[in-house]
């Protein structure tokens, strides 16, 4: 326990370096101040601030509140013709005023989430080169690997970066290879980390590793901004990634590295290469697995089943499908006290050729861990329907991108042997879903426990007592309820690594907050929605930090042991989209943050 005294705001943790209590020191004045998105308040600068920071002649005399600014920004947002135009508008707000941007999103999160992330962000990424106005983030060129250390060093000192998102742009949001346009997914993920978990927006770094592209449309586009060549692979690629990781660790040794949207051949391989040595995470492999596992945990609780009884079929054995299988296997092993090899016997992977068996060529190392003995399946029907009939699973996961793959025959076959089947069509976007909730509920007489990869409206049907019509809310397996909290917990504990136990703990944190756990009629969703995401992130961060302490990988000192104190400690260090009073300090002797130099290349003395 720490012994700090409470400040005027009533917190005993205001002494922490990441505390958001009290005024914000600033050395900038005039136009320079108003052009800085971290400090800018626009029309909300107070009378005293306008005097102290030489702003009086630069602003109309009316002084407004943040709430009034949000109202005006929302009205402007609402006039945009389509979601891509709204995405562009929000980007312009972010570049001018970060507090306003995040507060606008926070106040309208359910409406705007799909605009700042999937599916609209995918469209923005596809149009990156044609819509380009100004760069943001770090662009690293595989043919200039010798410059990586130098280029990264320009972005700050060793204590200034907490969270890095890096992509090579090969497998973006279900739309494939987008080359250097992948920088936008790094930016979007960091925005979600700030919005959902309070990661400080001036302490993050978006990175794209430009290794070329195999997207012919981009290669033939005269306006494409990235390397106009086929992707570099093999030894040179691995060396380039290694140079980046080592340089990032050298210059920002406290930073947590989040790998995002790497291709199937590299995502898991790179994660396994580095996760035993550095604090890193891959959302496609681990995040999807964690949030799906949370939904399964909630579903098993609602249906009064135990983990030891789980029998799961995953249709689609790519990065996401195997990642889910990994997380579930690890959880079974931990809960039952058995080996991962034995836990894997409760999971079956099915892909285009049918159930994965030891007789198949070209299985990845990760897939081989779930392959069943060939002789056990010789002469049997090995497609999805045949597997369902043989295995009799209580959980069915879809990551295949095969629209309509979960047919009525398949779903009814599953429902024959389990009272409340847990069914999760997770492929994105919606047009690629294996089934829609209304069909799944109709085919199971309202008994299916469902989570999907995209948001769906509640479904009404005659499934209540005596055929009464009820409305069932459908959970969305949205990674944003888990990955920001994992990052927050890892950053605040300064974890040396992100361990399996930390991920299982995060999953339990999400599952505990599932609305269905407190609903006897099972009409509430299995998972919390994005509207509760900051509270969820606090719970996830707490679980992650406690697991990091148990695993002896947390390096931060003075972490509280009591749950309530730890929650307060976490919240105190989460950035909130509110205007803090500005306090003028002379540039000489001021911090780099006060001088507006954080994440400003060219501000460091060479």
C-alpha angles and dihedrals in degrees: 000000000000121000100212116143122238119263126220090281090059100250125124093204101063090112092070117111092238094045115133095203123121133005125336116238114229134176097184123103140183121354092351090060093047090050092055110092094203095056103025117113099168111196091000097072106122123239091255093048091050088055097043096045101040095249102127096100094041099062138051110257096249113102115209137190126243088249091058091049090051090051092052093045091049091051090051091046091052092058093061112112101229143359094270090054089048090051090052091048092052091050090055091051090051092053090053106037123007096189092054092045095053094040091052090052093044093052093047100028100138091049097043103036094089089048097054093038136018128017100013096040087058089058090048090052092050088054096041099118094042094047095041116140108150134357124248126184135011122314113197120189120212089217091055098050090139089066096053097092092047096045093049092047090063093065099072149305127293093272099045106078123065104164131031125186114195130182137170090208096235101125110024121180094316093305096096132220113014100162116205090356084079088086086084092062089054089050092046094050091051091049088054091048089056095041096045102032108018098247104172107257093216092055099059134091127203114203136184122194105211107209096156126266138259091206104116092197090060094042090055095044110101089205095054108125102200134078106306097219142085116282117281111232140172126036097351091053093049092048091051093052090047092052089053095048093047092046092048091051092047096050099031106027094167095051124114112223119218115194112208135188099347115161124271093258093054112027100080095029093057093043091053091046095057110022095085091057109034139029100265138144138188113211095197092053103030106018095054089046093050097050092044091049089051090055091048091050091051091045093051090050093050092047092044094239129139130232090242088063095052117127111178132187118195116198107202117042100203129113095297096042095049090043090056091047090051094052093047092046091051091049093050090050092049095045096044097035093235134127122275088242091058092043090054089062088074092059129073123192119206125188136164094297091048131253113001111252136173090255094069124101126223098028113156120239089254093050092048089063089067100035113122124223109278093223091058090062102036109126094011130112103261102182121102095273092047091048092051091051093048100040100037093208126195092204126051120185126190121204096142102105085224107137113228094005091139096071127186090256092053095046094046090048089055093046091054092076105030127055097213110020116201107224124180121181098188106166115124141253106037093251088065097051116130089225140345122246095243091060094044091052093045092051093049098040091248094305101111117107104218139194123172138196093236132037118274130184119250116277123229123208146143094270102117128096111310091003094301114166112251134177118233120200116217121223119229117218092223114170089210091079090062117022096060092052092048089052093046093050092047093048096047094046091043087226117200090213140003104241132198090250091055090054094047089049090052090050092052089050091057094043092052089060096050109128091219091068089069096042118088093192094052094229094124121085122269092233135043114256129236091264088073096038100118092054089046090050091054090052092046092047090050092052092046093049093048091050091047089054092049090050092047092235096114112100101178113107127225098030108165117243098205115088095228093046091047091052090052090047089052096046092049089061097046115103113236127199096244130118111253118201111266119231117198116230126175114257092237107087094005123129121260089250091054090050090052093244101126110119090000111130111218095034096099120086111244 
